[in-house]
PDB file of C-alpha atoms in Angstrom:
ATOM      1  CA  UNK B   1       6.797  17.875  16.241  1.00 72.00           C
ATOM      2  CA  UNK B   2       7.362  14.690  14.250  1.00 74.00           C
ATOM      3  CA  UNK B   3       9.002  13.037  17.259  1.00 77.00           C
ATOM      4  CA  UNK B   4       6.058  13.919  19.504  1.00 81.00           C
ATOM      5  CA  UNK B   5       3.616  12.542  16.947  1.00 82.00           C
ATOM      6  CA  UNK B   6       5.557   9.275  16.681  1.00 85.00           C
ATOM      7  CA  UNK B   7       5.598   8.941  20.469  1.00 84.00           C
ATOM      8  CA  UNK B   8       1.862   9.623  20.559  1.00 81.00           C
ATOM      9  CA  UNK B   9       1.158   7.040  17.854  1.00 83.00           C
ATOM     10  CA  UNK B  10       3.179   4.381  19.678  1.00 85.00           C
ATOM     11  CA  UNK B  11       1.354   5.136  22.924  1.00 83.00           C
ATOM     12  CA  UNK B  12      -2.083   4.872  21.307  1.00 82.00           C
ATOM     13  CA  UNK B  13      -1.351   1.648  19.461  1.00 82.00           C
ATOM     14  CA  UNK B  14       0.789  -0.059  22.116  1.00 84.00           C
ATOM     15  CA  UNK B  15      -2.074  -1.809  23.922  1.00 84.00           C
ATOM     16  CA  UNK B  16      -3.505  -3.501  20.841  1.00 83.00           C
ATOM     17  CA  UNK B  17      -0.147  -4.386  19.350  1.00 84.00           C
ATOM     18  CA  UNK B  18       1.364  -5.726  22.552  1.00 85.00           C
ATOM     19  CA  UNK B  19      -1.754  -7.852  23.009  1.00 85.00           C
ATOM     20  CA  UNK B  20      -1.309  -9.342  19.540  1.00 83.00           C
ATOM     21  CA  UNK B  21       2.393  -9.974  20.175  1.00 84.00           C
ATOM     22  CA  UNK B  22       1.462 -11.634  23.475  1.00 85.00           C
ATOM     23  CA  UNK B  23      -0.883 -13.936  21.542  1.00 84.00           C
ATOM     24  CA  UNK B  24       2.034 -14.863  19.267  1.00 83.00           C
ATOM     25  CA  UNK B  25       4.111 -15.732  22.328  1.00 83.00           C
ATOM     26  CA  UNK B  26       1.309 -17.863  23.809  1.00 83.00           C
ATOM     27  CA  UNK B  27       0.843 -19.720  20.528  1.00 80.00           C
ATOM     28  CA  UNK B  28       4.607 -20.250  20.379  1.00 80.00           C
ATOM     29  CA  UNK B  29       4.692 -21.666  23.912  1.00 79.00           C
ATOM     30  CA  UNK B  30       1.907 -24.085  23.015  1.00 77.00           C
ATOM     31  CA  UNK B  31       3.616 -25.093  19.767  1.00 73.00           C
ATOM     32  CA  UNK B  32       6.970 -25.478  21.508  1.00 74.00           C
ATOM     33  CA  UNK B  33       5.501 -27.672  24.251  1.00 73.00           C
ATOM     34  CA  UNK B  34       3.564 -29.793  21.763  1.00 69.00           C
ATOM     35  CA  UNK B  35       6.623 -30.108  19.543  1.00 66.00           C
ATOM     36  CA  UNK B  36       8.723 -31.380  22.443  1.00 68.00           C
ATOM     37  CA  UNK B  37       5.996 -33.880  23.380  1.00 66.00           C
ATOM     38  CA  UNK B  38       5.620 -35.228  19.864  1.00 62.00           C
ATOM     39  CA  UNK B  39       9.052 -35.017  18.296  1.00 58.00           C
ATOM     40  CA  UNK B  40      10.147 -35.720  14.757  1.00 49.00           C
ATOM     41  CA  UNK B  41      13.100 -37.596  16.235  1.00 48.00           C
ATOM     42  CA  UNK B  42      11.024 -40.758  16.245  1.00 55.00           C
ATOM     43  CA  UNK B  43      10.614 -40.826  12.471  1.00 52.00           C
ATOM     44  CA  UNK B  44       9.511 -44.473  12.515  1.00 54.00           C
ATOM     45  CA  UNK B  45       6.373 -43.604  14.442  1.00 60.00           C
ATOM     46  CA  UNK B  46       3.754 -42.666  11.867  1.00 58.00           C
ATOM     47  CA  UNK B  47       1.338 -41.198  14.424  1.00 63.00           C
ATOM     48  CA  UNK B  48       4.064 -38.983  15.869  1.00 60.00           C
ATOM     49  CA  UNK B  49       5.049 -37.770  12.401  1.00 62.00           C
ATOM     50  CA  UNK B  50       1.459 -36.962  11.447  1.00 68.00           C
ATOM     51  CA  UNK B  51       0.877 -35.158  14.750  1.00 67.00           C
ATOM     52  CA  UNK B  52       4.063 -33.135  14.275  1.00 65.00           C
ATOM     53  CA  UNK B  53       3.010 -32.093  10.778  1.00 69.00           C
ATOM     54  CA  UNK B  54      -0.447 -31.073  12.017  1.00 74.00           C
ATOM     55  CA  UNK B  55       1.055 -29.027  14.850  1.00 71.00           C
ATOM     56  CA  UNK B  56       3.375 -27.281  12.412  1.00 72.00           C
ATOM     57  CA  UNK B  57       0.553 -26.503   9.975  1.00 76.00           C
ATOM     58  CA  UNK B  58      -1.762 -25.175  12.710  1.00 77.00           C
ATOM     59  CA  UNK B  59       1.026 -23.080  14.192  1.00 76.00           C
ATOM     60  CA  UNK B  60       2.033 -21.567  10.861  1.00 79.00           C
ATOM     61  CA  UNK B  61      -1.586 -20.753   9.990  1.00 82.00           C
ATOM     62  CA  UNK B  62      -2.039 -19.122  13.404  1.00 81.00           C
ATOM     63  CA  UNK B  63       1.102 -17.019  13.020  1.00 81.00           C
ATOM     64  CA  UNK B  64       0.162 -16.017   9.472  1.00 83.00           C
ATOM     65  CA  UNK B  65      -3.338 -15.026  10.624  1.00 85.00           C
ATOM     66  CA  UNK B  66      -1.947 -12.872  13.415  1.00 84.00           C
ATOM     67  CA  UNK B  67       0.466 -11.226  10.979  1.00 83.00           C
ATOM     68  CA  UNK B  68      -2.405 -10.354   8.636  1.00 87.00           C
ATOM     69  CA  UNK B  69      -4.417  -9.016  11.580  1.00 88.00           C
ATOM     70  CA  UNK B  70      -1.516  -6.731  12.529  1.00 87.00           C
ATOM     71  CA  UNK B  71      -1.296  -5.331   9.006  1.00 87.00           C
ATOM     72  CA  UNK B  72      -5.064  -4.817   8.778  1.00 87.00           C
ATOM     73  CA  UNK B  73      -5.115  -3.204  12.223  1.00 87.00           C
ATOM     74  CA  UNK B  74      -2.505  -0.663  11.181  1.00 87.00           C
ATOM     75  CA  UNK B  75      -4.476   0.258   8.066  1.00 86.00           C
ATOM     76  CA  UNK B  76      -7.722   0.455  10.033  1.00 86.00           C
ATOM     77  CA  UNK B  77      -6.070   2.680  12.641  1.00 86.00           C
ATOM     78  CA  UNK B  78      -4.821   4.980   9.883  1.00 87.00           C
ATOM     79  CA  UNK B  79      -8.308   5.381   8.442  1.00 86.00           C
ATOM     80  CA  UNK B  80     -10.004   5.968  11.795  1.00 85.00           C
ATOM     81  CA  UNK B  81      -7.501   8.595  12.936  1.00 84.00           C
ATOM     82  CA  UNK B  82      -7.330  10.389   9.593  1.00 84.00           C
ATOM     83  CA  UNK B  83     -10.726  10.248   7.880  1.00 83.00           C
ATOM     84  CA  UNK B  84     -13.387   9.241  10.433  1.00 79.00           C
ATOM     85  CA  UNK B  85     -14.812  11.314  13.296  1.00 76.00           C
ATOM     86  CA  UNK B  86     -11.536  10.893  15.172  1.00 75.00           C
ATOM     87  CA  UNK B  87      -9.881  12.653  12.259  1.00 72.00           C
ATOM     88  CA  UNK B  88     -11.241  15.967  13.487  1.00 76.00           C
ATOM     89  CA  UNK B  89      -9.063  15.626  16.590  1.00 77.00           C
ATOM     90  CA  UNK B  90      -6.055  14.495  14.558  1.00 75.00           C
ATOM     91  CA  UNK B  91      -6.189  17.457  12.194  1.00 73.00           C
ATOM     92  CA  UNK B  92      -6.510  19.973  15.022  1.00 77.00           C
ATOM     93  CA  UNK B  93      -3.025  19.072  16.224  1.00 72.00           C
ATOM     94  CA  UNK B  94      -0.307  21.699  15.600  1.00 73.00           C
ATOM     95  CA  UNK B  95       1.260  19.621  12.843  1.00 74.00           C
ATOM     96  CA  UNK B  96       1.152  19.696   9.059  1.00 82.00           C
ATOM     97  CA  UNK B  97      -0.109  16.874   6.878  1.00 82.00           C
ATOM     98  CA  UNK B  98       3.425  15.767   6.031  1.00 83.00           C
ATOM     99  CA  UNK B  99       4.216  15.155   9.700  1.00 86.00           C
ATOM    100  CA  UNK B 100       0.911  13.385  10.331  1.00 85.00           C
ATOM    101  CA  UNK B 101       1.353  11.070   7.366  1.00 87.00           C
ATOM    102  CA  UNK B 102       5.033  10.462   8.120  1.00 88.00           C
ATOM    103  CA  UNK B 103       4.447   9.607  11.786  1.00 88.00           C
ATOM    104  CA  UNK B 104       1.681   7.118  10.998  1.00 88.00           C
ATOM    105  CA  UNK B 105       3.753   5.490   8.272  1.00 90.00           C
ATOM    106  CA  UNK B 106       6.806   5.174  10.542  1.00 91.00           C
ATOM    107  CA  UNK B 107       4.846   3.705  13.453  1.00 91.00           C
ATOM    108  CA  UNK B 108       2.950   1.241  11.236  1.00 91.00           C
ATOM    109  CA  UNK B 109       6.227   0.140   9.657  1.00 91.00           C
ATOM    110  CA  UNK B 110       7.866  -0.288  13.082  1.00 91.00           C
ATOM    111  CA  UNK B 111       5.035  -2.470  14.403  1.00 90.00           C
ATOM    112  CA  UNK B 112       5.057  -4.648  11.277  1.00 90.00           C
ATOM    113  CA  UNK B 113       8.841  -5.091  11.545  1.00 90.00           C
ATOM    114  CA  UNK B 114       8.514  -6.020  15.227  1.00 89.00           C
ATOM    115  CA  UNK B 115       5.764  -8.516  14.415  1.00 88.00           C
ATOM    116  CA  UNK B 116       7.855 -10.007  11.613  1.00 88.00           C
ATOM    117  CA  UNK B 117      10.853 -10.547  13.894  1.00 87.00           C
ATOM    118  CA  UNK B 118       8.702 -12.115  16.617  1.00 85.00           C
ATOM    119  CA  UNK B 119       6.946 -14.406  14.109  1.00 84.00           C
ATOM    120  CA  UNK B 120      10.233 -15.522  12.530  1.00 85.00           C
ATOM    121  CA  UNK B 121      11.743 -16.255  15.924  1.00 84.00           C
ATOM    122  CA  UNK B 122       8.612 -18.111  17.017  1.00 82.00           C
ATOM    123  CA  UNK B 123       8.579 -20.172  13.845  1.00 80.00           C
ATOM    124  CA  UNK B 124      12.216 -21.192  14.242  1.00 81.00           C
ATOM    125  CA  UNK B 125      11.694 -22.226  17.867  1.00 80.00           C
ATOM    126  CA  UNK B 126       8.642 -24.354  17.104  1.00 77.00           C
ATOM    127  CA  UNK B 127      10.227 -25.998  14.062  1.00 78.00           C
ATOM    128  CA  UNK B 128      13.318 -26.768  16.122  1.00 76.00           C
ATOM    129  CA  UNK B 129      11.176 -28.375  18.866  1.00 76.00           C
ATOM    130  CA  UNK B 130       9.211 -30.435  16.347  1.00 72.00           C
ATOM    131  CA  UNK B 131      12.416 -31.711  14.739  1.00 71.00           C
ATOM    132  CA  UNK B 132      13.937 -32.574  18.105  1.00 71.00           C
ATOM    133  CA  UNK B 133      16.583 -29.852  17.906  1.00 69.00           C
ATOM    134  CA  UNK B 134      17.718 -30.907  14.446  1.00 72.00           C
ATOM    135  CA  UNK B 135      16.790 -27.590  12.836  1.00 72.00           C
ATOM    136  CA  UNK B 136      19.293 -25.491  14.813  1.00 74.00           C
ATOM    137  CA  UNK B 137      21.842 -28.297  14.639  1.00 75.00           C
ATOM    138  CA  UNK B 138      21.622 -28.361  10.845  1.00 75.00           C
ATOM    139  CA  UNK B 139      22.160 -24.596  10.763  1.00 70.00           C
ATOM    140  CA  UNK B 140      25.323 -25.025  12.827  1.00 75.00           C
ATOM    141  CA  UNK B 141      26.598 -27.679  10.417  1.00 72.00           C
ATOM    142  CA  UNK B 142      26.307 -25.415   7.386  1.00 65.00           C
ATOM    143  CA  UNK B 143      29.618 -24.104   6.046  1.00 71.00           C
ATOM    144  CA  UNK B 144      28.522 -20.473   5.899  1.00 70.00           C
ATOM    145  CA  UNK B 145      31.969 -19.166   4.951  1.00 76.00           C
ATOM    146  CA  UNK B 146      32.171 -21.604   2.037  1.00 78.00           C
ATOM    147  CA  UNK B 147      28.688 -20.653   0.865  1.00 74.00           C
ATOM    148  CA  UNK B 148      29.615 -16.972   1.090  1.00 74.00           C
ATOM    149  CA  UNK B 149      32.686 -17.577  -1.070  1.00 77.00           C
ATOM    150  CA  UNK B 150      30.639 -19.494  -3.647  1.00 76.00           C
ATOM    151  CA  UNK B 151      28.047 -16.717  -3.704  1.00 70.00           C
ATOM    152  CA  UNK B 152      30.693 -14.073  -4.297  1.00 71.00           C
ATOM    153  CA  UNK B 153      32.495 -16.104  -6.982  1.00 72.00           C
ATOM    154  CA  UNK B 154      29.263 -16.651  -8.921  1.00 68.00           C
ATOM    155  CA  UNK B 155      27.524 -13.313  -8.509  1.00 66.00           C
ATOM    156  CA  UNK B 156      30.062 -10.840  -7.163  1.00 68.00           C
ATOM    157  CA  UNK B 157      27.841 -10.260  -4.116  1.00 71.00           C
ATOM    158  CA  UNK B 158      29.204 -10.698  -0.607  1.00 74.00           C
ATOM    159  CA  UNK B 159      27.184 -12.217   2.222  1.00 75.00           C
ATOM    160  CA  UNK B 160      26.830  -8.778   3.834  1.00 79.00           C
ATOM    161  CA  UNK B 161      25.488  -7.351   0.576  1.00 76.00           C
ATOM    162  CA  UNK B 162      22.993 -10.198   0.250  1.00 76.00           C
ATOM    163  CA  UNK B 163      21.689  -9.563   3.776  1.00 82.00           C
ATOM    164  CA  UNK B 164      21.423  -5.870   2.962  1.00 82.00           C
ATOM    165  CA  UNK B 165      19.523  -6.651  -0.232  1.00 80.00           C
ATOM    166  CA  UNK B 166      17.041  -8.859   1.665  1.00 82.00           C
ATOM    167  CA  UNK B 167      16.489  -6.210   4.343  1.00 86.00           C
ATOM    168  CA  UNK B 168      15.967  -3.499   1.742  1.00 83.00           C
ATOM    169  CA  UNK B 169      13.640  -5.760  -0.214  1.00 83.00           C
ATOM    170  CA  UNK B 170      11.551  -6.312   2.917  1.00 86.00           C
ATOM    171  CA  UNK B 171      11.569  -2.658   4.020  1.00 88.00           C
ATOM    172  CA  UNK B 172      10.653  -1.294   0.590  1.00 87.00           C
ATOM    173  CA  UNK B 173       7.969  -3.946   0.158  1.00 86.00           C
ATOM    174  CA  UNK B 174       6.306  -3.144   3.494  1.00 88.00           C
ATOM    175  CA  UNK B 175       6.465   0.625   2.991  1.00 89.00           C
ATOM    176  CA  UNK B 176       5.111   0.391  -0.541  1.00 89.00           C
ATOM    177  CA  UNK B 177       2.257  -1.879   0.591  1.00 89.00           C
ATOM    178  CA  UNK B 178       1.294   0.522   3.384  1.00 90.00           C
ATOM    179  CA  UNK B 179       1.424   3.520   1.079  1.00 91.00           C
ATOM    180  CA  UNK B 180      -0.674   1.655  -1.484  1.00 90.00           C
ATOM    181  CA  UNK B 181      -3.431   1.095   1.101  1.00 90.00           C
ATOM    182  CA  UNK B 182      -3.122   4.627   2.478  1.00 91.00           C
ATOM    183  CA  UNK B 183      -3.435   6.125  -1.002  1.00 90.00           C
ATOM    184  CA  UNK B 184      -6.525   4.046  -1.822  1.00 89.00           C
ATOM    185  CA  UNK B 185      -8.095   5.224   1.444  1.00 89.00           C
ATOM    186  CA  UNK B 186      -7.211   8.817   0.622  1.00 87.00           C
ATOM    187  CA  UNK B 187      -8.919   8.532  -2.759  1.00 86.00           C
ATOM    188  CA  UNK B 188     -11.909   6.783  -1.220  1.00 85.00           C
ATOM    189  CA  UNK B 189     -12.506   9.522   1.341  1.00 84.00           C
ATOM    190  CA  UNK B 190     -13.015  12.006  -1.491  1.00 82.00           C
ATOM    191  CA  UNK B 191     -16.392  10.389  -2.082  1.00 79.00           C
ATOM    192  CA  UNK B 192     -19.346  11.299   0.089  1.00 77.00           C
ATOM    193  CA  UNK B 193     -20.872   7.818  -0.259  1.00 79.00           C
ATOM    194  CA  UNK B 194     -19.567   4.277  -0.628  1.00 81.00           C
ATOM    195  CA  UNK B 195     -16.051   5.190   0.469  1.00 80.00           C
ATOM    196  CA  UNK B 196     -15.000   1.580   0.924  1.00 83.00           C
ATOM    197  CA  UNK B 197     -16.186   0.667  -2.563  1.00 85.00           C
ATOM    198  CA  UNK B 198     -14.326   3.614  -4.079  1.00 85.00           C
ATOM    199  CA  UNK B 199     -11.174   2.641  -2.182  1.00 87.00           C
ATOM    200  CA  UNK B 200     -11.425  -0.969  -3.375  1.00 87.00           C
ATOM    201  CA  UNK B 201     -12.023   0.062  -6.993  1.00 89.00           C
ATOM    202  CA  UNK B 202      -9.084   2.461  -6.759  1.00 87.00           C
ATOM    203  CA  UNK B 203      -6.906  -0.343  -5.462  1.00 87.00           C
ATOM    204  CA  UNK B 204      -7.939  -2.698  -8.253  1.00 89.00           C
ATOM    205  CA  UNK B 205      -7.391  -0.087 -10.958  1.00 89.00           C
ATOM    206  CA  UNK B 206      -4.062   0.994  -9.504  1.00 87.00           C
ATOM    207  CA  UNK B 207      -2.941  -2.614  -9.218  1.00 84.00           C
ATOM    208  CA  UNK B 208      -3.660  -3.244 -12.900  1.00 87.00           C
ATOM    209  CA  UNK B 209      -1.788  -0.051 -13.800  1.00 85.00           C
ATOM    210  CA  UNK B 210       1.240  -1.088 -11.738  1.00 81.00           C
ATOM    211  CA  UNK B 211       1.146  -4.572 -13.282  1.00 81.00           C
ATOM    212  CA  UNK B 212       1.150  -3.038 -16.761  1.00 82.00           C
ATOM    213  CA  UNK B 213       4.088  -0.764 -15.907  1.00 78.00           C
ATOM    214  CA  UNK B 214       6.066  -3.559 -14.242  1.00 75.00           C
ATOM    215  CA  UNK B 215       5.441  -5.854 -17.219  1.00 76.00           C
ATOM    216  CA  UNK B 216       6.697  -3.184 -19.620  1.00 74.00           C
ATOM    217  CA  UNK B 217       9.796  -2.573 -17.524  1.00 70.00           C
ATOM    218  CA  UNK B 218      10.404  -6.324 -17.239  1.00 67.00           C
ATOM    219  CA  UNK B 219      10.293  -6.688 -21.010  1.00 68.00           C
ATOM    220  CA  UNK B 220      12.860  -3.954 -21.378  1.00 68.00           C
ATOM    221  CA  UNK B 221      14.931  -5.619 -18.697  1.00 64.00           C
ATOM    222  CA  UNK B 222      14.784  -9.014 -20.442  1.00 58.00           C
ATOM    223  CA  UNK B 223      15.863  -7.438 -23.729  1.00 59.00           C
ATOM    224  CA  UNK B 224      18.753  -5.812 -21.909  1.00 59.00           C
ATOM    225  CA  UNK B 225      19.831  -9.150 -20.441  1.00 55.00           C
ATOM    226  CA  UNK B 226      19.434 -10.997 -23.735  1.00 51.00           C
ATOM    227  CA  UNK B 227      21.647  -8.446 -25.483  1.00 55.00           C
ATOM    228  CA  UNK B 228      24.415  -9.059 -22.947  1.00 52.00           C
ATOM    229  CA  UNK B 229      26.505 -12.151 -23.354  1.00 47.00           C
ATOM    230  CA  UNK B 230      26.066 -14.219 -20.212  1.00 48.00           C
ATOM    231  CA  UNK B 231      28.510 -16.946 -19.231  1.00 47.00           C
ATOM    232  CA  UNK B 232      28.189 -19.317 -16.318  1.00 43.00           C
ATOM    233  CA  UNK B 233      31.303 -17.933 -14.666  1.00 45.00           C
ATOM    234  CA  UNK B 234      30.464 -14.237 -15.001  1.00 47.00           C
ATOM    235  CA  UNK B 235      27.115 -13.198 -13.590  1.00 48.00           C
ATOM    236  CA  UNK B 236      28.356 -10.295 -11.508  1.00 50.00           C
ATOM    237  CA  UNK B 237      26.342  -7.744 -13.476  1.00 49.00           C
ATOM    238  CA  UNK B 238      23.030  -9.577 -13.145  1.00 54.00           C
ATOM    239  CA  UNK B 239      22.066  -9.350  -9.430  1.00 56.00           C
ATOM    240  CA  UNK B 240      22.811  -5.604  -9.133  1.00 61.00           C
ATOM    241  CA  UNK B 241      20.843  -4.999 -12.331  1.00 62.00           C
ATOM    242  CA  UNK B 242      17.863  -6.890 -10.909  1.00 64.00           C
ATOM    243  CA  UNK B 243      18.095  -5.190  -7.527  1.00 67.00           C
ATOM    244  CA  UNK B 244      18.483  -1.651  -8.843  1.00 70.00           C
ATOM    245  CA  UNK B 245      15.647  -2.150 -11.310  1.00 71.00           C
ATOM    246  CA  UNK B 246      13.351  -3.435  -8.565  1.00 72.00           C
ATOM    247  CA  UNK B 247      14.365  -0.748  -6.063  1.00 73.00           C
ATOM    248  CA  UNK B 248      13.999   1.966  -8.653  1.00 76.00           C
ATOM    249  CA  UNK B 249      10.472   0.878  -9.522  1.00 79.00           C
ATOM    250  CA  UNK B 250       9.392   0.476  -5.891  1.00 80.00           C
ATOM    251  CA  UNK B 251      10.923   3.760  -4.783  1.00 83.00           C
ATOM    252  CA  UNK B 252       9.299   5.614  -7.671  1.00 84.00           C
ATOM    253  CA  UNK B 253       5.905   4.069  -6.870  1.00 85.00           C
ATOM    254  CA  UNK B 254       6.361   4.720  -3.154  1.00 85.00           C
ATOM    255  CA  UNK B 255       7.261   8.373  -3.656  1.00 88.00           C
ATOM    256  CA  UNK B 256       4.289   8.925  -5.968  1.00 90.00           C
ATOM    257  CA  UNK B 257       1.900   7.250  -3.523  1.00 90.00           C
ATOM    258  CA  UNK B 258       3.290   9.273  -0.617  1.00 91.00           C
ATOM    259  CA  UNK B 259       2.941  12.523  -2.534  1.00 91.00           C
ATOM    260  CA  UNK B 260      -0.569  11.535  -3.611  1.00 89.00           C
ATOM    261  CA  UNK B 261      -1.615  10.895   0.002  1.00 89.00           C
ATOM    262  CA  UNK B 262      -0.031  14.142   1.146  1.00 87.00           C
ATOM    263  CA  UNK B 263      -1.671  16.296  -1.522  1.00 88.00           C
ATOM    264  CA  UNK B 264      -5.111  14.738  -1.055  1.00 87.00           C
ATOM    265  CA  UNK B 265      -4.939  15.084   2.725  1.00 83.00           C
ATOM    266  CA  UNK B 266      -3.755  18.656   2.443  1.00 82.00           C
ATOM    267  CA  UNK B 267      -6.104  20.012  -0.225  1.00 80.00           C
ATOM    268  CA  UNK B 268      -9.063  17.635  -0.473  1.00 75.00           C
ATOM    269  CA  UNK B 269      -9.710  16.356   3.025  1.00 69.00           C
ATOM    270  CA  UNK B 270     -13.291  15.145   3.398  1.00 68.00           C
ATOM    271  CA  UNK B 271     -13.889  13.841   6.917  1.00 68.00           C
ATOM    272  CA  UNK B 272     -16.965  11.787   7.837  1.00 64.00           C
TER     273      UNK B 272
END
């Protein structure tokens, strides 16, 4: 049933999301064309340099705005299909609350990942056009193998491990952010009035609680590091310690938020 729900969620959200991704592509085409017209290659031309900077700023703001819209749209879709009048149809499906929550979380995560990849690719293309092709050329001139060796000699982390760490950092961050919003919505729908206000207050209170916990853990972490003799040539223990501490905290928070959403939706559902 989970697979059918995921397919259904993709089908329902495809039109809006593909439209937003199409807007990203159109903005990229405009930025790419403008960047080729006014190139950074002519660095002695002040007007060209100023125009290139303005194009880059406008493009980045546009891409960032679209990215925020995508995230907000996913959260809004979750609320409408779970707690509004449309929620009555959702909860009549032959699926349990775990499958409903899981499918919506997976689809929201997939769309955000897709948007991220498109935005990164668009940004690289426009920056490369503005710099007259110098951006990609500079990437080709980098001695990646040498940098990988230096990274491993200093930290004990290979290039593949670093890429994996970045991907996990991104994935855990997105999932935790979605679950944070979903949980605040779940708490807010318990109220018969002022649901948005209750959700916002829940988010603020939960954020302060998480900040307090993270600060306490960070202090313990700093004491741990201070008690270990650190030399400039031996830092191999440090990155894994940072990563595992961060992942442990995020995973614990994510699991608690997921369970909180599941239990509220299962036992205390209060549709509009």
